[in-house]
Short mmCIF file of C-alpha atoms in Angstrom, two decimals:
data_model
loop_
_atom_site.label_atom_id
_atom_site.label_comp_id
_atom_site.label_asym_id
_atom_site.label_seq_id
_atom_site.Cartn_x
_atom_site.Cartn_y
_atom_site.Cartn_z
CA MET A 1 106.47 38.07 -3.83
CA ALA A 2 105.20 37.70 -7.28
CA SER A 3 101.97 36.93 -6.38
CA ALA A 4 101.61 40.03 -3.98
CA MET A 5 102.53 41.88 -6.90
CA GLU A 6 100.82 40.28 -9.81
CA ASN A 7 97.41 41.34 -7.03
CA GLU A 8 98.50 45.26 -7.15
CA ALA A 9 98.67 45.23 -10.53
CA LEU A 10 95.24 43.55 -11.22
CA ALA A 11 93.44 45.61 -8.54
CA THR A 12 90.37 47.52 -9.04
CA GLU A 13 90.16 49.12 -5.79
CA ALA A 14 92.23 51.59 -4.12
CA PRO A 15 92.04 52.33 -0.11
CA PHE A 16 92.50 56.04 -0.31
CA ALA A 17 89.81 56.29 -2.96
CA PRO A 18 86.64 55.34 -1.66
CA VAL A 19 84.67 55.57 -4.61
CA THR A 20 86.70 52.92 -6.23
CA TYR A 21 85.09 50.46 -3.55
CA GLU A 22 81.48 52.68 -4.12
CA ARG A 23 81.66 51.88 -7.95
CA ARG A 24 83.18 48.52 -8.40
CA VAL A 25 84.12 46.95 -11.80
CA ARG A 26 83.42 43.81 -13.13
CA ASN A 27 86.72 41.40 -12.38
CA ASP A 28 84.99 38.28 -13.62
CA LEU A 29 83.67 38.98 -17.11
CA GLU A 30 86.13 36.80 -18.86
CA ASP A 31 84.36 33.71 -17.21
CA GLU A 32 81.07 34.76 -19.00
CA LEU A 33 81.77 36.49 -22.09
CA LEU A 34 84.21 35.85 -24.71
CA LYS A 35 86.82 38.45 -25.03
CA PRO A 36 84.54 41.32 -23.19
CA TYR A 37 87.07 44.08 -23.87
CA MET A 38 87.06 43.40 -27.64
CA PRO A 39 84.46 46.08 -29.19
CA ARG A 40 82.08 44.03 -31.51
CA ALA A 41 80.83 45.41 -34.83
CA TRP A 42 77.59 43.59 -35.51
CA VAL A 43 75.65 42.34 -31.90
CA ALA A 44 75.47 43.52 -28.63
CA PRO A 45 76.29 41.02 -26.05
CA ASP A 46 75.77 41.16 -22.42
CA THR A 47 76.56 38.06 -20.11
CA GLU A 48 73.25 36.78 -20.10
CA HIS A 49 73.25 37.44 -23.95
CA PRO A 50 76.86 36.31 -25.49
CA ASN A 51 75.49 36.17 -28.60
CA GLY A 52 73.52 39.52 -28.83
CA THR A 53 69.76 40.03 -29.33
CA PRO A 54 68.30 36.29 -30.18
CA GLY A 55 66.50 36.91 -33.80
CA HIS A 56 67.93 40.25 -34.09
CA ARG A 57 69.36 40.88 -37.71
CA HIS A 58 72.09 42.92 -37.81
CA ASN A 59 71.99 43.66 -41.67
CA GLN A 60 75.56 43.91 -41.90
CA LEU A 61 75.28 47.65 -40.21
CA SER A 62 77.03 48.65 -37.01
CA VAL A 63 75.40 48.47 -33.76
CA LEU A 64 75.46 52.07 -34.00
CA GLN A 65 73.34 52.19 -37.25
CA GLN A 66 71.27 49.36 -36.21
CA HIS A 67 70.21 52.09 -32.94
CA ALA A 68 69.63 54.58 -35.81
CA ALA A 69 68.08 52.04 -38.45
CA PHE A 70 64.44 51.28 -36.91
CA PHE A 71 63.78 55.01 -38.11
CA ASP A 72 64.83 54.65 -41.60
CA LEU A 73 61.25 53.37 -42.65
CA ASP A 74 62.22 53.01 -46.37
CA ASP A 75 65.69 51.64 -45.87
CA ASN A 76 67.38 53.88 -48.00
CA GLY A 77 70.07 54.53 -45.37
CA THR A 78 68.63 58.01 -44.52
CA ILE A 79 66.28 59.11 -41.89
CA TYR A 80 64.15 62.24 -42.84
CA PRO A 81 62.21 63.94 -39.93
CA TRP A 82 58.89 62.58 -40.61
CA GLU A 83 60.50 59.15 -40.43
CA THR A 84 62.00 59.91 -37.47
CA TYR A 85 58.35 61.21 -36.11
CA THR A 86 56.72 58.44 -37.09
CA GLY A 87 58.94 55.57 -35.92
CA LEU A 88 58.80 57.61 -32.22
CA ARG A 89 55.07 57.20 -32.79
CA ALA A 90 55.15 53.54 -33.56
CA ILE A 91 56.70 52.75 -30.66
CA GLY A 92 54.63 54.47 -28.43
CA PHE A 93 55.24 58.15 -27.67
CA ASN A 94 52.37 60.79 -28.23
CA PRO A 95 52.34 63.27 -31.05
CA ILE A 96 53.69 66.39 -28.93
CA ILE A 97 56.53 64.69 -27.39
CA SER A 98 57.49 62.77 -31.20
CA LEU A 99 57.18 66.38 -32.40
CA VAL A 100 59.83 67.48 -30.00
CA LEU A 101 61.99 64.48 -30.30
CA MET A 102 61.77 64.75 -33.85
CA VAL A 103 63.40 68.58 -33.91
CA LEU A 104 65.75 67.95 -31.50
CA ILE A 105 66.91 64.75 -33.05
CA ASN A 106 67.10 65.65 -36.70
CA GLY A 107 68.22 69.41 -35.95
CA ALA A 108 71.15 67.75 -33.49
CA LEU A 109 72.35 64.87 -36.14
CA SER A 110 71.76 65.96 -39.80
CA TYR A 111 74.77 68.23 -40.22
CA VAL A 112 77.33 65.98 -38.90
CA THR A 113 75.98 63.08 -41.02
CA LEU A 114 76.00 64.77 -44.02
CA PRO A 115 78.20 63.55 -46.97
CA GLY A 116 78.86 67.06 -47.83
CA TRP A 117 79.41 70.65 -45.90
CA LEU A 118 76.19 72.11 -47.10
CA PRO A 119 73.44 71.69 -45.08
CA SER A 120 70.25 70.42 -46.36
CA LEU A 121 66.92 72.35 -45.30
CA PHE A 122 64.94 69.06 -45.28
CA PHE A 123 67.26 67.81 -42.15
CA PRO A 124 68.36 64.34 -43.04
CA ILE A 125 70.34 61.93 -40.99
CA TYR A 126 72.72 59.63 -43.09
CA ILE A 127 73.07 56.36 -40.87
CA HIS A 128 76.38 55.38 -43.21
CA ASN A 129 77.68 58.90 -41.06
CA ILE A 130 76.04 58.13 -37.83
CA HIS A 131 79.14 57.56 -35.79
CA ARG A 132 80.36 61.54 -36.54
CA ALA A 133 77.22 62.07 -34.05
CA LYS A 134 78.14 59.95 -31.25
CA HIS A 135 78.02 61.92 -27.91
CA GLY A 136 78.27 61.30 -24.35
CA SER A 137 75.14 59.75 -23.32
CA ASP A 138 76.45 56.15 -24.19
CA SER A 139 78.78 56.23 -21.51
CA GLY A 140 81.38 54.60 -24.07
CA VAL A 141 79.34 51.62 -24.90
CA TYR A 142 79.91 52.83 -28.50
CA ASP A 143 83.32 53.23 -29.60
CA SER A 144 83.79 56.52 -31.70
CA GLU A 145 83.44 54.26 -34.95
CA GLY A 146 79.85 52.63 -33.55
CA ARG A 147 81.39 49.29 -32.36
CA TYR A 148 79.69 48.04 -29.16
CA ASN A 149 82.13 47.77 -26.11
CA PRO A 150 80.26 44.93 -23.33
CA MET A 151 82.47 45.49 -21.01
CA ASN A 152 81.76 49.19 -20.49
CA ILE A 153 77.59 48.18 -20.10
CA GLU A 154 78.80 45.63 -17.65
CA ASN A 155 80.87 47.67 -15.39
CA MET A 156 77.91 50.90 -15.81
CA PHE A 157 75.79 48.42 -14.05
CA SER A 158 78.24 47.34 -11.53
CA LYS A 159 79.11 50.90 -10.86
CA TYR A 160 75.50 52.83 -10.70
CA ALA A 161 73.03 49.43 -10.17
CA LEU A 162 73.08 49.28 -6.30
CA THR A 163 69.41 48.86 -6.02
CA ALA A 164 69.43 45.83 -7.75
CA PRO A 165 72.50 44.23 -9.77
CA ASP A 166 70.91 44.79 -13.42
CA LYS A 167 68.55 47.52 -13.03
CA PHE A 168 68.89 51.30 -12.41
CA THR A 169 66.44 53.59 -10.51
CA LEU A 170 65.64 56.73 -11.63
CA GLY A 171 67.99 58.28 -9.18
CA GLU A 172 70.96 56.21 -10.20
CA LEU A 173 70.16 56.81 -13.58
CA TRP A 174 70.68 60.55 -12.76
CA ILE A 175 74.35 59.17 -11.49
CA ALA A 176 74.96 57.05 -13.91
CA SER A 177 73.90 59.14 -17.32
CA LYS A 178 72.97 62.22 -15.83
CA LEU A 179 69.63 61.62 -16.90
CA GLU A 180 70.40 61.83 -20.85
CA TRP A 181 68.69 58.70 -20.73
CA GLY A 182 65.62 60.01 -19.73
CA VAL A 183 63.72 59.31 -22.86
CA LEU A 184 65.34 55.74 -22.80
CA TYR A 185 63.72 55.17 -19.25
CA VAL A 186 60.39 56.71 -19.82
CA GLN A 187 59.74 54.58 -22.54
CA ALA A 188 61.23 51.50 -21.08
CA ARG A 189 60.64 51.41 -17.60
CA ASP A 190 59.32 48.52 -15.70
CA GLU A 191 56.26 48.49 -13.22
CA GLU A 192 58.25 49.28 -10.59
CA GLY A 193 60.09 52.25 -12.12
CA MET A 194 63.02 50.81 -13.03
CA LEU A 195 65.34 50.39 -15.98
CA SER A 196 66.82 47.23 -16.85
CA LYS A 197 70.21 46.34 -18.41
CA GLU A 198 68.27 44.37 -21.15
CA GLY A 199 66.33 47.47 -21.83
CA VAL A 200 69.62 49.56 -22.39
CA ARG A 201 71.46 46.50 -24.30
CA ARG A 202 68.93 46.78 -26.54
CA CYS A 203 68.32 50.01 -26.93
CA PHE A 204 72.07 50.09 -28.42
CA ASP A 205 71.52 47.62 -31.10
CA GLY A 206 67.76 48.93 -31.81
CA SER A 207 66.08 45.98 -31.30
CA LEU A 208 64.34 47.64 -28.30
CA PHE A 209 62.72 50.20 -30.88
CA GLU A 210 61.21 46.81 -32.87
CA TYR A 211 60.10 45.12 -29.67
CA CYS A 212 57.99 48.21 -28.49
CA ALA A 213 56.36 48.82 -31.97
CA LYS A 214 55.60 45.51 -31.85
CA MET A 215 54.16 45.67 -28.72
CA ASN A 216 52.28 49.16 -29.57
CA MET A 217 50.62 47.08 -32.09
CA GLY A 218 49.17 44.43 -29.79
CA GLY A 219 51.52 42.09 -31.17
CA GLN A 220 53.31 39.52 -28.59
CA GLY A 221 56.66 39.63 -27.39
CA LYS A 222 59.00 39.06 -24.83
CA MET A 223 62.00 41.31 -23.27
CA GLY A 224 64.53 38.94 -22.79
#
């Protein structure tokens, strides 16, 4: 009796809710990752990388701040539009796309990260306040303070990555995130046209940008 009650308490699928069978959640994460439910401030782990990205320096920034910090070219804590543009060019976007994304990114994120109420005509993004700009496209992987939730990225792939367990097709990405990650897909898809969990994870901590910039310059690197 007690065992049956325990099984019910831990059930992740409901017979009258077929979607719970179609979109399964991981129930084995604690076997592969220490405290997967605990948000991480500095690193972005998954079951393959329990300590985060090897060789990536967090510099005592939150994972969300690390995601943005690649574009802070002079390391002063502020990202101006021309830095966004330069960073986008460095990771491989052409001038037109970089210009459009620069306008969208700084236009959308600048005001909410400002330290005061008065807007700035230079549209800076303040990394210290980047958590204020958190939005729905991260699928809950960042919490409201910019920490990283390893459980959520694992469940995102267990629910929606049906073709391959650790990769999204374009169609699956549409279902998972309404294609808000379209830019990431364009930049990080593999030769089969799929977006890997490793690419997504490394986007969250910003190490993907460093990797892409290095590869774009002709350097040697390895995703993994």
